[in-house]
Short mmCIF file of C-alpha atoms in Angstrom, two decimals:
data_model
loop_
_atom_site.label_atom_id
_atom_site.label_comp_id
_atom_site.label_asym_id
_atom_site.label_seq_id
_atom_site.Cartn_x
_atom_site.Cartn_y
_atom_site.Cartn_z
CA UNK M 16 14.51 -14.16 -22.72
CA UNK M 17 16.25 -10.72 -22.08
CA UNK M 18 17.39 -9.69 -18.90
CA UNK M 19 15.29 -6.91 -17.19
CA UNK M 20 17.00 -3.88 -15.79
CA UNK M 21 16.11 -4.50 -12.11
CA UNK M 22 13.62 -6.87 -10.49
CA UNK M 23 12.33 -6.14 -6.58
CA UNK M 24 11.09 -9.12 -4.94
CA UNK M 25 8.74 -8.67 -1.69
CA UNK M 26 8.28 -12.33 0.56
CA UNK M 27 5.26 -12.38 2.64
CA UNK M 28 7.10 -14.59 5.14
CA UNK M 29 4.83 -13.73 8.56
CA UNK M 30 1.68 -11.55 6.96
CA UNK M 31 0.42 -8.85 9.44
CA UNK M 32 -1.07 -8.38 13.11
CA UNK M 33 -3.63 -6.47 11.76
CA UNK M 34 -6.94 -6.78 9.49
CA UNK M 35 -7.06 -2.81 7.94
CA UNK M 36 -10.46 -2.34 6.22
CA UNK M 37 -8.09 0.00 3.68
CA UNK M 38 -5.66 -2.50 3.33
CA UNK M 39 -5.73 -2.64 -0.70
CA UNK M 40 -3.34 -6.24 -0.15
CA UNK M 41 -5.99 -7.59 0.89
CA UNK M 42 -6.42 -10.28 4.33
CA UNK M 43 -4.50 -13.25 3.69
CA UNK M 44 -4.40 -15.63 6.56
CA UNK M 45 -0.38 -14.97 7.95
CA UNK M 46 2.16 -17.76 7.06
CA UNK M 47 5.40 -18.91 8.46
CA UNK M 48 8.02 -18.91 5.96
CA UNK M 49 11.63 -19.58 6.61
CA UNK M 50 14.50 -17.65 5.89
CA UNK M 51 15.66 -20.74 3.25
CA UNK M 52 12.47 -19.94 1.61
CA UNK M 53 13.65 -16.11 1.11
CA UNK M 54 17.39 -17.48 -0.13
CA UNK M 55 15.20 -20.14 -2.43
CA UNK M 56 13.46 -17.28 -4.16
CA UNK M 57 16.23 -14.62 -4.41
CA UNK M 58 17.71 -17.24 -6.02
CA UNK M 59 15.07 -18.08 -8.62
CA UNK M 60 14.37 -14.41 -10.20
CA UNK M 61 18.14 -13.62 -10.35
CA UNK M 62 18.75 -14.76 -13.39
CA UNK M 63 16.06 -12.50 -14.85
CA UNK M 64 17.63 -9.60 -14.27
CA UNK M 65 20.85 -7.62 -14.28
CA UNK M 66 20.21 -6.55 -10.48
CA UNK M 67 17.40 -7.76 -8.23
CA UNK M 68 16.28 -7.25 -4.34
CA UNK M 69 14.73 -9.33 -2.14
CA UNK M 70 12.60 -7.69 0.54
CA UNK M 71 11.31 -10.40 3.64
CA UNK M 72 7.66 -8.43 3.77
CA UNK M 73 4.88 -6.57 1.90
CA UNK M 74 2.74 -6.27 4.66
CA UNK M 75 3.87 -5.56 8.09
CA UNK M 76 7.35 -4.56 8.35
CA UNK M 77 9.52 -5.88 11.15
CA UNK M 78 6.80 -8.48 12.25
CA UNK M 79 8.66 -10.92 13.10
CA UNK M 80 11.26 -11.09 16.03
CA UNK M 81 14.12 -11.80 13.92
CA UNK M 82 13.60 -8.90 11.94
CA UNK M 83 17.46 -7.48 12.55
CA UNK M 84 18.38 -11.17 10.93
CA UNK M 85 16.25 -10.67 7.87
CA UNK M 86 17.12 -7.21 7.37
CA UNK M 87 21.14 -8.13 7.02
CA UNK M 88 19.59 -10.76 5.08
CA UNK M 89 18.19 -9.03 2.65
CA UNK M 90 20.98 -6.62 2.43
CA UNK M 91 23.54 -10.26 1.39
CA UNK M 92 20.99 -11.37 -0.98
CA UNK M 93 20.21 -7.88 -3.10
CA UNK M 94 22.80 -6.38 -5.90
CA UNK M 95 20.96 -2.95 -4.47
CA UNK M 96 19.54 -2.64 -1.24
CA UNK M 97 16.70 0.10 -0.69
CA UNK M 98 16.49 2.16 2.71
CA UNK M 99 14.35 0.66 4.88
CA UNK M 100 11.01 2.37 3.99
CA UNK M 101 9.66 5.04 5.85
CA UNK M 102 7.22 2.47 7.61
CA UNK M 103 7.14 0.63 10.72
CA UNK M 104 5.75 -1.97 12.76
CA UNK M 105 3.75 -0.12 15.95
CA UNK M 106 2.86 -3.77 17.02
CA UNK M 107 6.60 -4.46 17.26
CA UNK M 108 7.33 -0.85 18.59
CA UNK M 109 5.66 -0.96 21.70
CA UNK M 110 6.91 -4.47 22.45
CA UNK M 111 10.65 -4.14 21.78
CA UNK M 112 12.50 -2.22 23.26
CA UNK M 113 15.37 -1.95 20.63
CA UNK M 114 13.56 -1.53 17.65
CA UNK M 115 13.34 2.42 17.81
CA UNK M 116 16.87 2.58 18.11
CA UNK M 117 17.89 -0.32 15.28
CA UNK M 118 15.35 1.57 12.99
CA UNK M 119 17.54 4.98 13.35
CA UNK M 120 20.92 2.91 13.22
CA UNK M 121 19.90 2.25 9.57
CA UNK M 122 18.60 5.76 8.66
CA UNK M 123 14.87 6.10 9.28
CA UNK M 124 14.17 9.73 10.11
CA UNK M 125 10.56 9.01 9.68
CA UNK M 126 7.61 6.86 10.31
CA UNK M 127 3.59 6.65 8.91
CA UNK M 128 1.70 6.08 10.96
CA UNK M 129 -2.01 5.32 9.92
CA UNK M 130 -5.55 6.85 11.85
CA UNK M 131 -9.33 6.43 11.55
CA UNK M 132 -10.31 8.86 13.56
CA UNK M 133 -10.85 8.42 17.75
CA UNK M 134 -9.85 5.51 19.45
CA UNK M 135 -12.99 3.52 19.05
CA UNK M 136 -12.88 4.27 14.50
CA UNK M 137 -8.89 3.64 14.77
CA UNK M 138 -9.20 0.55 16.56
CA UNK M 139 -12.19 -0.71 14.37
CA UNK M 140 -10.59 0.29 10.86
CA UNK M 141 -7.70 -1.91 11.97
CA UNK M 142 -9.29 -4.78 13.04
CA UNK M 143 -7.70 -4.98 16.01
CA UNK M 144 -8.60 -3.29 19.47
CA UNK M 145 -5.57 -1.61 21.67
CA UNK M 146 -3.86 -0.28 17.93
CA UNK M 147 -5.27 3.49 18.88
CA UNK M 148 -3.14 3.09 22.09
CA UNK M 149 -0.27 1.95 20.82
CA UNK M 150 0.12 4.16 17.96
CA UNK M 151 0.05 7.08 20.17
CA UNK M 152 2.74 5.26 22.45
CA UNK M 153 4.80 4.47 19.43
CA UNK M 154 5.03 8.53 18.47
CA UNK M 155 6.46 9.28 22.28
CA UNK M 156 9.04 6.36 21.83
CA UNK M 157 9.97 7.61 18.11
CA UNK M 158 10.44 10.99 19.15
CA UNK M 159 12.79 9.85 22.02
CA UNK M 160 15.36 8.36 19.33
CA UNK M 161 14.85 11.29 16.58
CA UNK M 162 12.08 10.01 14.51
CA UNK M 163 9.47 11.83 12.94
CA UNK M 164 5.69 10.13 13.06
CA UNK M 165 3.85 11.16 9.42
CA UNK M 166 0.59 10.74 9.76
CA UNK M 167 -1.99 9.12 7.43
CA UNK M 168 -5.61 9.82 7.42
CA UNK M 169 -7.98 7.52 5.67
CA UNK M 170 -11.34 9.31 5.18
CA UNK M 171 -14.72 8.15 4.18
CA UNK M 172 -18.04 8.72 4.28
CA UNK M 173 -18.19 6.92 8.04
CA UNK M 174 -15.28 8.76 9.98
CA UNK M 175 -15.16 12.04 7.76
CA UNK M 176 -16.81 13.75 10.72
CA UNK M 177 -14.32 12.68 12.93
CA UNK M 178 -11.47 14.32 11.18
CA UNK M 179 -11.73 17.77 14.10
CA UNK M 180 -10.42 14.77 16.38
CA UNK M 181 -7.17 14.34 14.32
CA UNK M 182 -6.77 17.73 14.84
CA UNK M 183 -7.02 17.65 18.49
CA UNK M 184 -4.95 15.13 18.46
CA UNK M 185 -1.85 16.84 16.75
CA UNK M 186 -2.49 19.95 19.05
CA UNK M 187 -2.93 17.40 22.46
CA UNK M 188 0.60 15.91 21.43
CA UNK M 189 2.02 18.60 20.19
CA UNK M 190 3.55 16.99 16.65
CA UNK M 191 4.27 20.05 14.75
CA UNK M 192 6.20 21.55 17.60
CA UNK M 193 7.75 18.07 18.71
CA UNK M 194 9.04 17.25 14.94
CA UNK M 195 10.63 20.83 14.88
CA UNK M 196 12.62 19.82 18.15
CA UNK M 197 14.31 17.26 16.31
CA UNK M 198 14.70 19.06 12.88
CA UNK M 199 12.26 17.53 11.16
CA UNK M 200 8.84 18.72 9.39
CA UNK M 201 5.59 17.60 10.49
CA UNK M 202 3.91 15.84 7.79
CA UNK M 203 -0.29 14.58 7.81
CA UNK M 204 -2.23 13.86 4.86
CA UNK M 205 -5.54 13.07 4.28
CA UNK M 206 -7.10 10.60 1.35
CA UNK M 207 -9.20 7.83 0.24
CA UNK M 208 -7.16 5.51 -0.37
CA UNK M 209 -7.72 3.18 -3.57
CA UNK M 210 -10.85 1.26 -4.17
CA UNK M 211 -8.84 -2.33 -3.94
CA UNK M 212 -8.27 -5.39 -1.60
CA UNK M 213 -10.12 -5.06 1.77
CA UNK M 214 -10.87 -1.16 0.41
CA UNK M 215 -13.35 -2.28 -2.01
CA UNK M 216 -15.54 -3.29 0.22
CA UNK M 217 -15.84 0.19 1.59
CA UNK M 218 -17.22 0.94 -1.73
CA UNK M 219 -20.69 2.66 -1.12
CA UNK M 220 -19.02 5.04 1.51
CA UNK M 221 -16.55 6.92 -0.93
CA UNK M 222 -16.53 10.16 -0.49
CA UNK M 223 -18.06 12.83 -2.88
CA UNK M 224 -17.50 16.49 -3.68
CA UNK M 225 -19.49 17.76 -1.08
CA UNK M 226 -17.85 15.79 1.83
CA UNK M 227 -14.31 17.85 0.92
CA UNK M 228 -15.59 21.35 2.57
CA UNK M 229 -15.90 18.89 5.69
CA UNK M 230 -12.08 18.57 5.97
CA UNK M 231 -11.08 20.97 8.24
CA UNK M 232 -9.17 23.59 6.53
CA UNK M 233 -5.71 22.65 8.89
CA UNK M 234 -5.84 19.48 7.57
CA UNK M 235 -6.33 20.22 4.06
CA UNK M 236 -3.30 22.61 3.99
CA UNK M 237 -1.35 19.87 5.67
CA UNK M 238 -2.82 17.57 2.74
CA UNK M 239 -2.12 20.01 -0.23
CA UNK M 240 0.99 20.61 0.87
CA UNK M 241 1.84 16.64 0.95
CA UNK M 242 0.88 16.19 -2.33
CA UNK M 243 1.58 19.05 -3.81
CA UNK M 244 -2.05 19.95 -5.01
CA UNK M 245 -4.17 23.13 -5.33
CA UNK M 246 -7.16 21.98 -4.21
CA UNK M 247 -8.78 18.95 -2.28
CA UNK M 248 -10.16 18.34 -5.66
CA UNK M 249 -7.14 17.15 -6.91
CA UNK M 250 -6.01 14.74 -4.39
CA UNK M 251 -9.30 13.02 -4.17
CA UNK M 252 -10.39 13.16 -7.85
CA UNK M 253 -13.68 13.48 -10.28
CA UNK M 254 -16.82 11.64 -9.50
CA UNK M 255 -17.30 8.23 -11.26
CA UNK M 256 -19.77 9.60 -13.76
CA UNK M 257 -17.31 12.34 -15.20
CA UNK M 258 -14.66 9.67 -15.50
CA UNK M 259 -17.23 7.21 -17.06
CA UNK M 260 -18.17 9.60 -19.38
CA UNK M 261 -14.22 10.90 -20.25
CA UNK M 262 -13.16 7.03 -20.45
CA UNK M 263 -16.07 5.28 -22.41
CA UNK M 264 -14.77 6.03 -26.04
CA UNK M 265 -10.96 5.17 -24.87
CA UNK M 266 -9.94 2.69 -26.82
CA UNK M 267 -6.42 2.14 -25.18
CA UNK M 268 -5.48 -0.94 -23.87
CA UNK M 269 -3.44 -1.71 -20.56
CA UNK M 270 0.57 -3.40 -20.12
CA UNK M 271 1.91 -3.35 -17.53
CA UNK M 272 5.24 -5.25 -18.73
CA UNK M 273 8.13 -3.44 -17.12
CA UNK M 274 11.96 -3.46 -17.04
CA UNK M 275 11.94 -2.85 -13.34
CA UNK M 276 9.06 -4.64 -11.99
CA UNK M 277 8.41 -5.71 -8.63
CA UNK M 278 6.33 -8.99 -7.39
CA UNK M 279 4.86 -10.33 -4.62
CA UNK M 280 5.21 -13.64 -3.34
CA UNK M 281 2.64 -14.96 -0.87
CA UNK M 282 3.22 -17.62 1.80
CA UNK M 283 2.11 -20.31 -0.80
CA UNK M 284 4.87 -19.22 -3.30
CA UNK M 285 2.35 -17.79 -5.26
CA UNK M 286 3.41 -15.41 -7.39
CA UNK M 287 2.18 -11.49 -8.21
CA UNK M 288 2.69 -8.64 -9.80
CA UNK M 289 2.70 -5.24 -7.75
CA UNK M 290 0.06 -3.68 -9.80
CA UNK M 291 -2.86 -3.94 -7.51
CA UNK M 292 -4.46 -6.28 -5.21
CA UNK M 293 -2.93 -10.21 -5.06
CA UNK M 294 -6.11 -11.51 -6.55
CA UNK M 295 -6.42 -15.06 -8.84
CA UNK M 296 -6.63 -13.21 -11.96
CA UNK M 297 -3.30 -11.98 -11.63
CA UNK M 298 -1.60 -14.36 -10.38
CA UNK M 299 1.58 -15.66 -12.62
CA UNK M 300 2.14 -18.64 -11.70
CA UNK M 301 3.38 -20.50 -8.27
CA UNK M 302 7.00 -20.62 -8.05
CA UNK M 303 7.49 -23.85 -6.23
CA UNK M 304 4.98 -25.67 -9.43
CA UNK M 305 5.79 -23.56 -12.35
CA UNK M 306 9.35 -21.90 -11.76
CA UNK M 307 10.94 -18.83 -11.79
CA UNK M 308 10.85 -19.76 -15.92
CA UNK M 309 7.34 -19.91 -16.33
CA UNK M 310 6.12 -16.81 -14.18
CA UNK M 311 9.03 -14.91 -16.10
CA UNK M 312 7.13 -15.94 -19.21
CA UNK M 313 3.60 -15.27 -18.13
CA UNK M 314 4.32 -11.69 -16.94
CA UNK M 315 6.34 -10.57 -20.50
CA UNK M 316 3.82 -12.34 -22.64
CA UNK M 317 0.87 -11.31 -20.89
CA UNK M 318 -0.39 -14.75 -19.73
CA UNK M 319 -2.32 -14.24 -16.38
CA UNK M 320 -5.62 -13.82 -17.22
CA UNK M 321 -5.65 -10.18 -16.11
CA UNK M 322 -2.62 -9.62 -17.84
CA UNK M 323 -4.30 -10.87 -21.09
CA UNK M 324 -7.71 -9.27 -20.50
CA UNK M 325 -6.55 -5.60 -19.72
CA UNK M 326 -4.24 -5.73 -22.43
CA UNK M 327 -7.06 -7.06 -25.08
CA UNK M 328 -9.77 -5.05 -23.98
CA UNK M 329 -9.74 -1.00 -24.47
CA UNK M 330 -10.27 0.39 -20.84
CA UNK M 331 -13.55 2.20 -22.37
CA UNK M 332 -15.21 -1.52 -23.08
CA UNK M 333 -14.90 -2.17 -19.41
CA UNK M 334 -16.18 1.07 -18.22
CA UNK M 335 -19.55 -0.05 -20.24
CA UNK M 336 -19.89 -3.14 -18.71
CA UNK M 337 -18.75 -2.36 -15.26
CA UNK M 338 -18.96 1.40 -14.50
CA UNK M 339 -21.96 3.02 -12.57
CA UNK M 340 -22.74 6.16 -14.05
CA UNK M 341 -25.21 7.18 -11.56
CA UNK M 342 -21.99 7.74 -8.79
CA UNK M 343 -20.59 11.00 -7.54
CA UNK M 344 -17.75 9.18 -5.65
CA UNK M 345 -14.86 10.28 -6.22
CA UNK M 346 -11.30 8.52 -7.98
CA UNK M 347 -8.09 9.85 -9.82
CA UNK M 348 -8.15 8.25 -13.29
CA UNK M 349 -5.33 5.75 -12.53
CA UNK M 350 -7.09 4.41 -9.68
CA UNK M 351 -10.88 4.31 -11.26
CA UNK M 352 -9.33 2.26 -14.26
CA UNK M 353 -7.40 -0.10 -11.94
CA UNK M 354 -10.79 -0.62 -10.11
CA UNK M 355 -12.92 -1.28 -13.51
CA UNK M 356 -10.46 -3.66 -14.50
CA UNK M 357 -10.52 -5.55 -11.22
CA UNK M 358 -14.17 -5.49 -11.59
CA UNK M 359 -14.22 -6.63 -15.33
CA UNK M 360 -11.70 -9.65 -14.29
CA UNK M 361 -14.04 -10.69 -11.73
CA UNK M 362 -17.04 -11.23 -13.76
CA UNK M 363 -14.75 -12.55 -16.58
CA UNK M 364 -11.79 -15.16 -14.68
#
């Protein structure tokens, strides 16, 4: 077997305080792994690759209290060692009083942070009451120690008409002028999200065209400019039945074989590709059972069952079985033909 470029390796050693209804990982039950476990599998994919990088999370970052350990951890175990992404823990922010400053010691400028809406949506949407409150402590204490809070919307059909609230809230804390105080940009975007993990459940309340002239129009500039888009159109993407209809005759198939891939490895040792959502069908293999060998061989070959399927079965054969052409919600192409094939390996693994 040859040697891929790079491979990224995330550990979900503690899981995640919260239960986000967008959360496209899904809402595994947390584990407890140990840090041997993280040494175990850095030590199991290295041989794979020319470089690889172990990460101790994939779903909360900083969750658990030794998180300064892990980090220098991480940093001995990888040939390259990422910045620490521009994500935080506001769980962990609001209960530690270092963690602020630790996060700037290592270079984070900024932070996303993630809203519903009012108090009440936000704390609902996370799963988890008192997450409003301590999102909007987290900003003060990041802009005390030079950090910039970006802000993530999540918009559907159930809190679009809260969005006039987000934008009392920037003006109420004053982000724009705050971020400028400490040289950075204010950044807020709003969006979907894609229709996987806990997300697809939220299905039926996709937005469609006509919900986009409810976004007030500050927002949507903020949004455009994030993404770089001309129109709200383009960020949130054609309704199902013009993508049905542009996809049914494609006869392309899907790999997603990689020289730089990254996995996921749940508390179980369970092993998955970062493609979409950590379901069954795309599992490769469990690296305590099979071996670093075996998933190796299962993800170049094709072997998971979702692996096989999407790369046997044109994209347009699934759209047949699995599309609704009656739907004006709206998708981007890459994410509509991740979310057939999701649905075409669930009736089919």
């Amino acid at each position: 077997m040859d040697k891929l470029n790079k491979i990224i390796i995330g550990v979900d050693m503690a899981g995640c305080p919260n239960r986000c209804k967008h959360c496209w990982l899904g809402a595994a039950p947390n584990g407890k792994m140990e840090k041997e476990d993280v040494v175990f599998v850095a030590n199991a994919f290295r041989p794979y690759a020319n470089k690889s990088e172990i990460i101790s999370w994939y779903r909360e970052p900083d969750f658990r209290d030794d998180y300064k350990e892990l980090w220098d951890l991480e940093c001995q175990l990888s040939d390259e060692k990422t910045p620490h992404f521009e994500l935080m823990s506001y769980w962990r922010m609001v209960r530690d009083k270092d963690y602020a400053e630790w996060l700037y010691s290592i270079g984070v400028r900024k932070c996303q942070l993630t809203l519903f809406g009012s108090e009440k949506t936000t704390d609902y949407y996370v799963g988890r009451k008192g997450a409003y409150s301590e999102i909007v402590k987290s900003i003060d204490i990041l802009f005390k120690h030079g950090i910039a809070p970006r802000i993530q919307v999540f918009v559907n059909k159930d809190n679009i008409e809260e969005l006039p609230f987000i934008e009392e809230f920037m003006d109420n804390l004053e982000l724009e002028s705050r971020c400028k105080e400490i040289g950075q940009e204010f950044q807020l975007f709003v969006h979907s999200g894609s229709c996987e993990g806990e997300n697809e459940k939220l299905y039926e309340i996709i937005v469609t065209k006509e919900d986009l002239n409810r976004i007030p129009e500050k927002l949507a500039a903020l949004t455009l400019k994030h993404f770089a888009k001309e129109n709200l159109q383009q960020v949130f993407g054609k309704p199902e039945k013009d993508l049905i209809k542009e996809l049914l005759g494609n006869k392309e198939t899907t790999s997603i074989i990689s020289t730089f891939p990254v996995f996921y490895v749940d508390a179980n040792f369970n092993v998955y590709p970062n493609v979409t959502q950590p379901s069954p069908w795309w599992c490769l293999g469990n690296l305590k059972a099979d071996g670093a060998e075996q998933i190796m061989d299962n993800y170049i070959n094709n072997k998971s069952k979702a692996q096989h399927l999407i790369n046997h079965i044109p994209i347009g054969e699934m759209v047949s079985l699995c599309g609704n052409p009656d739907s004006e919600r709206l998708f981007s192409k890459e994410e509509y033909i991740l979310y057939i094939q999701n649905q075409f390996c669930k009736i089919n693994c």
